[in-house]
């Protein structure tokens, strides 16, 4: 199956700093990438959808200025959590999709801990 | 929009028994239904999926059934093994868009 790499797997940062998370599709070109947030023992919550070369579409309630998404190429999307605060601590997961079949392949997730 | 409900939220079975997880959806336009397995601290992994033009799909010990009329689909795991223990998510997606609507997840525990 298709491989999606997400980096880093775990990051700890101080409150007020910014953190960048990378999502790469290793063996296919991802026309669309998705960013999710997951709280413990809960389902995945879609934050935004991004298509290569265009602005991301954010879900209601997600601050686009706080969660900056860049999808500069067909194999790379980044999520930057700006001025992170403890309430931003969570598990962030990306997924990538290609073609018309709508199959999403997920990265391994990034655990963000803001002190 | 689509609303996906998943039951049960937790499920414990003895090793070797079968496990069944059920999901219902609300949007009749949904036509793709994947199932994901998520182990602790990891991202979801696609284990099986089904499209609306078929009623059942099987892959070794895993099968998925779809009832379009009733708008529900189920995951069946036979001969369960301890390594099947994980959280399972169903999802539904409409041909009109590419957004997944996830169920709330089922935590499956297989007792050795």
PDB file of C-alpha atoms in Angstrom:
ATOM      1  CA  UNK A   1       0.000   0.000   0.000  1.00  0.00           C
ATOM      2  CA  UNK A   2       0.942   3.650  -0.233  1.00  0.00           C
ATOM      3  CA  UNK A   3       3.281   5.053   2.402  1.00  0.00           C
ATOM      4  CA  UNK A   4       2.835   8.347   4.171  1.00  0.00           C
ATOM      5  CA  UNK A   5       5.642   9.555   6.375  1.00  0.00           C
ATOM      6  CA  UNK A   6       5.032  12.032   9.168  1.00  0.00           C
ATOM      7  CA  UNK A   7       7.763  13.780  11.105  1.00  0.00           C
ATOM      8  CA  UNK A   8       8.456  14.253  13.927  1.00  0.00           C
ATOM      9  CA  UNK A   9       6.683  11.472  15.781  1.00  0.00           C
ATOM     10  CA  UNK A  10       6.900  13.318  19.083  1.00  0.00           C
ATOM     11  CA  UNK A  11       7.760  16.882  19.903  1.00  0.00           C
ATOM     12  CA  UNK A  12       7.908  18.733  23.184  1.00  0.00           C
ATOM     13  CA  UNK A  13       8.057  22.496  23.120  1.00  0.00           C
ATOM     14  CA  UNK A  14       7.747  25.490  25.366  1.00  0.00           C
ATOM     15  CA  UNK A  15       4.620  27.589  25.405  1.00  0.00           C
ATOM     16  CA  UNK A  16       4.805  30.398  22.863  1.00  0.00           C
ATOM     17  CA  UNK A  17       7.042  28.624  20.374  1.00  0.00           C
ATOM     18  CA  UNK A  18       6.044  27.344  16.940  1.00  0.00           C
ATOM     19  CA  UNK A  19       6.217  23.763  15.808  1.00  0.00           C
ATOM     20  CA  UNK A  20       6.281  22.431  12.254  1.00  0.00           C
ATOM     21  CA  UNK A  21       5.034  18.971  11.355  1.00  0.00           C
ATOM     22  CA  UNK A  22       5.817  17.434   7.980  1.00  0.00           C
ATOM     23  CA  UNK A  23       3.738  14.969   6.017  1.00  0.00           C
ATOM     24  CA  UNK A  24       5.197  13.260   2.964  1.00  0.00           C
ATOM     25  CA  UNK A  25       3.764  10.794   0.516  1.00  0.00           C
ATOM     26  CA  UNK A  26       6.721   8.557  -0.270  1.00  0.00           C
ATOM     27  CA  UNK A  27       5.617   6.501  -3.233  1.00  0.00           C
ATOM     28  CA  UNK A  28       2.753   8.415  -4.794  1.00  0.00           C
ATOM     29  CA  UNK A  29       1.711  11.945  -5.623  1.00  0.00           C
ATOM     30  CA  UNK A  30      -0.905  13.223  -3.234  1.00  0.00           C
ATOM     31  CA  UNK A  31      -3.338  15.603  -4.839  1.00  0.00           C
ATOM     32  CA  UNK A  32      -4.996  16.185  -1.498  1.00  0.00           C
ATOM     33  CA  UNK A  33      -3.691  16.046   2.032  1.00  0.00           C
ATOM     34  CA  UNK A  34      -5.664  16.185   5.224  1.00  0.00           C
ATOM     35  CA  UNK A  35      -4.755  17.202   8.756  1.00  0.00           C
ATOM     36  CA  UNK A  36      -6.525  15.719  11.742  1.00  0.00           C
ATOM     37  CA  UNK A  37      -6.364  16.220  15.449  1.00  0.00           C
ATOM     38  CA  UNK A  38      -7.112  13.436  17.875  1.00  0.00           C
ATOM     39  CA  UNK A  39      -7.677  13.696  21.597  1.00  0.00           C
ATOM     40  CA  UNK A  40      -7.174  10.625  23.820  1.00  0.00           C
ATOM     41  CA  UNK A  41      -9.789   7.946  23.289  1.00  0.00           C
ATOM     42  CA  UNK A  42     -11.616  10.043  20.722  1.00  0.00           C
ATOM     43  CA  UNK A  43     -12.130   9.931  17.005  1.00  0.00           C
ATOM     44  CA  UNK A  44     -10.213  11.897  14.423  1.00  0.00           C
ATOM     45  CA  UNK A  45     -11.286  15.490  13.988  1.00  0.00           C
ATOM     46  CA  UNK A  46     -10.611  16.968  10.577  1.00  0.00           C
ATOM     47  CA  UNK A  47      -8.820  20.292  10.840  1.00  0.00           C
ATOM     48  CA  UNK A  48      -8.204  21.178   7.223  1.00  0.00           C
ATOM     49  CA  UNK A  49      -7.955  19.900   3.687  1.00  0.00           C
ATOM     50  CA  UNK A  50      -5.213  21.058   1.377  1.00  0.00           C
ATOM     51  CA  UNK A  51      -4.683  20.676  -2.318  1.00  0.00           C
ATOM     52  CA  UNK A  52      -1.289  21.151  -3.859  1.00  0.00           C
ATOM     53  CA  UNK A  53      -0.632  24.741  -4.823  1.00  0.00           C
ATOM     54  CA  UNK A  54      -3.766  26.201  -3.296  1.00  0.00           C
ATOM     55  CA  UNK A  55      -4.868  27.473   0.068  1.00  0.00           C
ATOM     56  CA  UNK A  56      -6.081  25.018   2.626  1.00  0.00           C
ATOM     57  CA  UNK A  57      -9.748  24.730   3.478  1.00  0.00           C
ATOM     58  CA  UNK A  58     -10.221  24.862   7.229  1.00  0.00           C
ATOM     59  CA  UNK A  59     -13.035  23.276   9.166  1.00  0.00           C
ATOM     60  CA  UNK A  60     -15.291  25.443  11.240  1.00  0.00           C
ATOM     61  CA  UNK A  61     -13.712  26.422  14.518  1.00  0.00           C
ATOM     62  CA  UNK A  62     -10.122  25.815  13.402  1.00  0.00           C
ATOM     63  CA  UNK A  63      -8.010  28.968  13.471  1.00  0.00           C
ATOM     64  CA  UNK A  64      -6.169  29.243  10.181  1.00  0.00           C
ATOM     65  CA  UNK A  65      -3.706  31.776  11.586  1.00  0.00           C
ATOM     66  CA  UNK A  66      -2.777  29.407  14.372  1.00  0.00           C
ATOM     67  CA  UNK A  67      -2.560  26.243  12.314  1.00  0.00           C
ATOM     68  CA  UNK A  68      -0.692  27.197   9.164  1.00  0.00           C
ATOM     69  CA  UNK A  69      -0.838  24.648   6.387  1.00  0.00           C
ATOM     70  CA  UNK A  70       1.398  24.639   3.351  1.00  0.00           C
ATOM     71  CA  UNK A  71       1.086  22.141   0.512  1.00  0.00           C
ATOM     72  CA  UNK A  72       3.922  23.209  -1.718  1.00  0.00           C
ATOM     73  CA  UNK A  73       4.327  20.019  -3.704  1.00  0.00           C
ATOM     74  CA  UNK A  74       2.467  16.839  -4.532  1.00  0.00           C
ATOM     75  CA  UNK A  75       4.471  14.945  -1.944  1.00  0.00           C
ATOM     76  CA  UNK A  76       4.767  17.361   0.964  1.00  0.00           C
ATOM     77  CA  UNK A  77       2.415  19.208   3.249  1.00  0.00           C
ATOM     78  CA  UNK A  78       3.342  20.953   6.474  1.00  0.00           C
ATOM     79  CA  UNK A  79       1.331  21.991   9.503  1.00  0.00           C
ATOM     80  CA  UNK A  80       2.788  24.722  11.679  1.00  0.00           C
ATOM     81  CA  UNK A  81       1.303  25.265  15.103  1.00  0.00           C
ATOM     82  CA  UNK A  82       2.125  28.881  15.846  1.00  0.00           C
ATOM     83  CA  UNK A  83       2.585  30.233  19.352  1.00  0.00           C
ATOM     84  CA  UNK A  84       1.718  26.878  20.830  1.00  0.00           C
ATOM     85  CA  UNK A  85       0.003  26.679  24.193  1.00  0.00           C
ATOM     86  CA  UNK A  86      -0.667  23.722  26.487  1.00  0.00           C
ATOM     87  CA  UNK A  87      -4.199  23.375  25.120  1.00  0.00           C
ATOM     88  CA  UNK A  88      -2.678  22.656  21.704  1.00  0.00           C
ATOM     89  CA  UNK A  89      -1.152  19.475  23.094  1.00  0.00           C
ATOM     90  CA  UNK A  90      -2.650  16.658  21.105  1.00  0.00           C
ATOM     91  CA  UNK A  91      -2.011  13.930  18.556  1.00  0.00           C
ATOM     92  CA  UNK A  92      -1.873  15.349  15.040  1.00  0.00           C
ATOM     93  CA  UNK A  93      -2.282  13.023  12.083  1.00  0.00           C
ATOM     94  CA  UNK A  94      -1.980  13.686   8.381  1.00  0.00           C
ATOM     95  CA  UNK A  95      -3.328  11.669   5.511  1.00  0.00           C
ATOM     96  CA  UNK A  96      -2.834  11.784   1.772  1.00  0.00           C
ATOM     97  CA  UNK A  97      -5.095  10.925  -1.081  1.00  0.00           C
ATOM     98  CA  UNK A  98      -4.526  10.532  -4.801  1.00  0.00           C
ATOM     99  CA  UNK A  99      -6.766  10.017  -7.751  1.00  0.00           C
ATOM    100  CA  UNK A 100     -10.491   9.587  -7.878  1.00  0.00           C
ATOM    101  CA  UNK A 101     -10.756   6.575  -5.580  1.00  0.00           C
ATOM    102  CA  UNK A 102     -10.716   8.771  -2.469  1.00  0.00           C
ATOM    103  CA  UNK A 103      -8.607   6.348  -0.465  1.00  0.00           C
ATOM    104  CA  UNK A 104      -6.762   8.094   2.357  1.00  0.00           C
ATOM    105  CA  UNK A 105      -3.453   6.815   3.651  1.00  0.00           C
ATOM    106  CA  UNK A 106      -2.464   8.004   7.072  1.00  0.00           C
ATOM    107  CA  UNK A 107       0.826   9.000   8.590  1.00  0.00           C
ATOM    108  CA  UNK A 108       1.921   7.610  11.948  1.00  0.00           C
ATOM    109  CA  UNK A 109       0.938  10.774  13.758  1.00  0.00           C
ATOM    110  CA  UNK A 110       2.790  13.406  15.776  1.00  0.00           C
ATOM    111  CA  UNK A 111       2.371  13.746  19.490  1.00  0.00           C
ATOM    112  CA  UNK A 112       2.714  17.397  20.472  1.00  0.00           C
ATOM    113  CA  UNK A 113       3.314  18.244  24.102  1.00  0.00           C
ATOM    114  CA  UNK A 114       3.396  21.936  24.983  1.00  0.00           C
ATOM    115  CA  UNK A 115       4.851  22.743  28.372  1.00  0.00           C
TER     116      UNK A 115
ATOM    117  CA  UNK B   1     -23.767  16.620   6.141  1.00  0.00           C
ATOM    118  CA  UNK B   2     -22.957  13.010   6.828  1.00  0.00           C
ATOM    119  CA  UNK B   3     -23.343  11.521  10.306  1.00  0.00           C
ATOM    120  CA  UNK B   4     -21.627   8.244  11.095  1.00  0.00           C
ATOM    121  CA  UNK B   5     -22.458   6.313  14.244  1.00  0.00           C
ATOM    122  CA  UNK B   6     -20.393   3.379  15.452  1.00  0.00           C
ATOM    123  CA  UNK B   7     -21.192   0.661  17.985  1.00  0.00           C
ATOM    124  CA  UNK B   8     -20.068  -0.657  20.343  1.00  0.00           C
ATOM    125  CA  UNK B   9     -17.542   1.769  21.798  1.00  0.00           C
ATOM    126  CA  UNK B  10     -15.727  -1.076  23.552  1.00  0.00           C
ATOM    127  CA  UNK B  11     -15.674  -4.776  22.807  1.00  0.00           C
ATOM    128  CA  UNK B  12     -13.935  -7.641  24.553  1.00  0.00           C
ATOM    129  CA  UNK B  13     -13.778 -11.113  23.059  1.00  0.00           C
ATOM    130  CA  UNK B  14     -11.945 -14.312  23.827  1.00  0.00           C
ATOM    131  CA  UNK B  15      -9.151 -15.273  21.514  1.00  0.00           C
ATOM    132  CA  UNK B  16     -10.545 -17.311  18.646  1.00  0.00           C
ATOM    133  CA  UNK B  17     -14.024 -15.813  18.845  1.00  0.00           C
ATOM    134  CA  UNK B  18     -15.491 -13.425  16.295  1.00  0.00           C
ATOM    135  CA  UNK B  19     -15.887  -9.676  16.668  1.00  0.00           C
ATOM    136  CA  UNK B  20     -18.452  -7.524  14.916  1.00  0.00           C
ATOM    137  CA  UNK B  21     -18.474  -3.737  14.790  1.00  0.00           C
ATOM    138  CA  UNK B  22     -21.365  -1.858  13.240  1.00  0.00           C
ATOM    139  CA  UNK B  23     -21.684   1.586  11.704  1.00  0.00           C
ATOM    140  CA  UNK B  24     -24.603   3.526  10.333  1.00  0.00           C
ATOM    141  CA  UNK B  25     -24.520   6.527   8.064  1.00  0.00           C
ATOM    142  CA  UNK B  26     -27.058   9.155   7.117  1.00  0.00           C
ATOM    143  CA  UNK B  27     -26.136  10.412   3.660  1.00  0.00           C
ATOM    144  CA  UNK B  28     -27.460   8.152   0.931  1.00  0.00           C
ATOM    145  CA  UNK B  29     -24.892   9.710  -1.428  1.00  0.00           C
ATOM    146  CA  UNK B  30     -22.016   8.126   0.502  1.00  0.00           C
ATOM    147  CA  UNK B  31     -20.446   5.444  -1.625  1.00  0.00           C
ATOM    148  CA  UNK B  32     -17.114   4.504  -0.067  1.00  0.00           C
ATOM    149  CA  UNK B  33     -16.703   2.912   3.353  1.00  0.00           C
ATOM    150  CA  UNK B  34     -13.220   2.188   4.698  1.00  0.00           C
ATOM    151  CA  UNK B  35     -12.268   0.626   7.996  1.00  0.00           C
ATOM    152  CA  UNK B  36      -9.141   1.658   9.854  1.00  0.00           C
ATOM    153  CA  UNK B  37      -7.212   0.007  12.675  1.00  0.00           C
ATOM    154  CA  UNK B  38      -5.334   2.265  15.043  1.00  0.00           C
ATOM    155  CA  UNK B  39      -2.864   0.952  17.557  1.00  0.00           C
ATOM    156  CA  UNK B  40      -1.860   3.020  20.550  1.00  0.00           C
ATOM    157  CA  UNK B  41       0.303   5.984  19.584  1.00  0.00           C
ATOM    158  CA  UNK B  42       0.130   5.241  15.881  1.00  0.00           C
ATOM    159  CA  UNK B  43      -1.753   6.504  12.880  1.00  0.00           C
ATOM    160  CA  UNK B  44      -4.782   4.665  11.460  1.00  0.00           C
ATOM    161  CA  UNK B  45      -4.093   1.876   9.007  1.00  0.00           C
ATOM    162  CA  UNK B  46      -6.543   0.942   6.288  1.00  0.00           C
ATOM    163  CA  UNK B  47      -7.513  -2.692   6.765  1.00  0.00           C
ATOM    164  CA  UNK B  48     -10.433  -3.120   4.387  1.00  0.00           C
ATOM    165  CA  UNK B  49     -12.851  -1.008   2.410  1.00  0.00           C
ATOM    166  CA  UNK B  50     -16.009  -1.440   0.394  1.00  0.00           C
ATOM    167  CA  UNK B  51     -17.736   0.577  -2.269  1.00  0.00           C
ATOM    168  CA  UNK B  52     -21.448   0.921  -2.700  1.00  0.00           C
ATOM    169  CA  UNK B  53     -21.626  -1.300  -5.756  1.00  0.00           C
ATOM    170  CA  UNK B  54     -20.923  -4.443  -3.712  1.00  0.00           C
ATOM    171  CA  UNK B  55     -22.532  -5.923  -0.633  1.00  0.00           C
ATOM    172  CA  UNK B  56     -19.654  -7.833   0.886  1.00  0.00           C
ATOM    173  CA  UNK B  57     -15.896  -8.004   0.734  1.00  0.00           C
ATOM    174  CA  UNK B  58     -13.546 -10.412   2.456  1.00  0.00           C
ATOM    175  CA  UNK B  59      -9.832 -10.480   3.093  1.00  0.00           C
ATOM    176  CA  UNK B  60      -8.689 -13.521   5.064  1.00  0.00           C
ATOM    177  CA  UNK B  61     -10.083 -13.114   8.605  1.00  0.00           C
ATOM    178  CA  UNK B  62     -11.618  -9.721   7.934  1.00  0.00           C
ATOM    179  CA  UNK B  63     -14.862  -9.030   6.113  1.00  0.00           C
ATOM    180  CA  UNK B  64     -17.078  -6.043   5.598  1.00  0.00           C
ATOM    181  CA  UNK B  65     -20.763  -6.060   4.703  1.00  0.00           C
ATOM    182  CA  UNK B  66     -22.799  -3.171   3.383  1.00  0.00           C
ATOM    183  CA  UNK B  67     -26.549  -2.677   3.406  1.00  0.00           C
ATOM    184  CA  UNK B  68     -27.268   0.402   1.323  1.00  0.00           C
ATOM    185  CA  UNK B  69     -30.981   0.321   1.927  1.00  0.00           C
ATOM    186  CA  UNK B  70     -30.576   0.374   5.681  1.00  0.00           C
ATOM    187  CA  UNK B  71     -27.463   2.571   5.473  1.00  0.00           C
ATOM    188  CA  UNK B  72     -25.300   0.417   7.633  1.00  0.00           C
ATOM    189  CA  UNK B  73     -22.069  -1.481   7.243  1.00  0.00           C
ATOM    190  CA  UNK B  74     -20.236  -3.847   9.528  1.00  0.00           C
ATOM    191  CA  UNK B  75     -16.736  -5.135  10.142  1.00  0.00           C
ATOM    192  CA  UNK B  76     -16.375  -8.816  10.948  1.00  0.00           C
ATOM    193  CA  UNK B  77     -13.178 -10.284  12.360  1.00  0.00           C
ATOM    194  CA  UNK B  78     -13.081 -14.057  12.721  1.00  0.00           C
ATOM    195  CA  UNK B  79     -10.665 -16.192  14.750  1.00  0.00           C
ATOM    196  CA  UNK B  80      -9.520 -13.151  16.665  1.00  0.00           C
ATOM    197  CA  UNK B  81      -5.960 -12.951  17.907  1.00  0.00           C
ATOM    198  CA  UNK B  82      -4.405 -10.763  20.616  1.00  0.00           C
ATOM    199  CA  UNK B  83      -2.718  -8.656  17.938  1.00  0.00           C
ATOM    200  CA  UNK B  84      -6.175  -7.668  16.704  1.00  0.00           C
ATOM    201  CA  UNK B  85      -6.539  -5.592  19.875  1.00  0.00           C
ATOM    202  CA  UNK B  86      -6.734  -1.947  18.789  1.00  0.00           C
ATOM    203  CA  UNK B  87      -9.191   0.845  18.115  1.00  0.00           C
ATOM    204  CA  UNK B  88     -11.171   0.439  14.921  1.00  0.00           C
ATOM    205  CA  UNK B  89     -12.753   3.328  13.050  1.00  0.00           C
ATOM    206  CA  UNK B  90     -15.299   3.201  10.277  1.00  0.00           C
ATOM    207  CA  UNK B  91     -15.739   6.049   7.830  1.00  0.00           C
ATOM    208  CA  UNK B  92     -18.058   7.118   5.066  1.00  0.00           C
ATOM    209  CA  UNK B  93     -17.363   9.359   2.128  1.00  0.00           C
ATOM    210  CA  UNK B  94     -19.602  10.820  -0.507  1.00  0.00           C
ATOM    211  CA  UNK B  95     -18.824  10.887  -4.210  1.00  0.00           C
ATOM    212  CA  UNK B  96     -19.627  14.600  -4.070  1.00  0.00           C
ATOM    213  CA  UNK B  97     -16.604  15.359  -1.930  1.00  0.00           C
ATOM    214  CA  UNK B  98     -13.420  13.911  -0.503  1.00  0.00           C
ATOM    215  CA  UNK B  99     -14.050  14.424   3.186  1.00  0.00           C
ATOM    216  CA  UNK B 100     -14.114  11.396   5.427  1.00  0.00           C
ATOM    217  CA  UNK B 101     -16.694  11.212   8.160  1.00  0.00           C
ATOM    218  CA  UNK B 102     -15.355   8.967  10.897  1.00  0.00           C
ATOM    219  CA  UNK B 103     -17.209   6.939  13.436  1.00  0.00           C
ATOM    220  CA  UNK B 104     -16.389   7.378  17.091  1.00  0.00           C
ATOM    221  CA  UNK B 105     -14.235   4.279  17.256  1.00  0.00           C
ATOM    222  CA  UNK B 106     -14.422   0.857  18.880  1.00  0.00           C
ATOM    223  CA  UNK B 107     -11.775  -0.301  21.298  1.00  0.00           C
ATOM    224  CA  UNK B 108     -11.385  -4.032  20.717  1.00  0.00           C
ATOM    225  CA  UNK B 109      -9.637  -6.189  23.294  1.00  0.00           C
ATOM    226  CA  UNK B 110      -8.881  -9.805  22.481  1.00  0.00           C
ATOM    227  CA  UNK B 111      -8.316 -11.783  25.656  1.00  0.00           C
ATOM    228  CA  UNK B 112      -5.749 -14.585  25.329  1.00  0.00           C
TER     229      UNK B 112
END
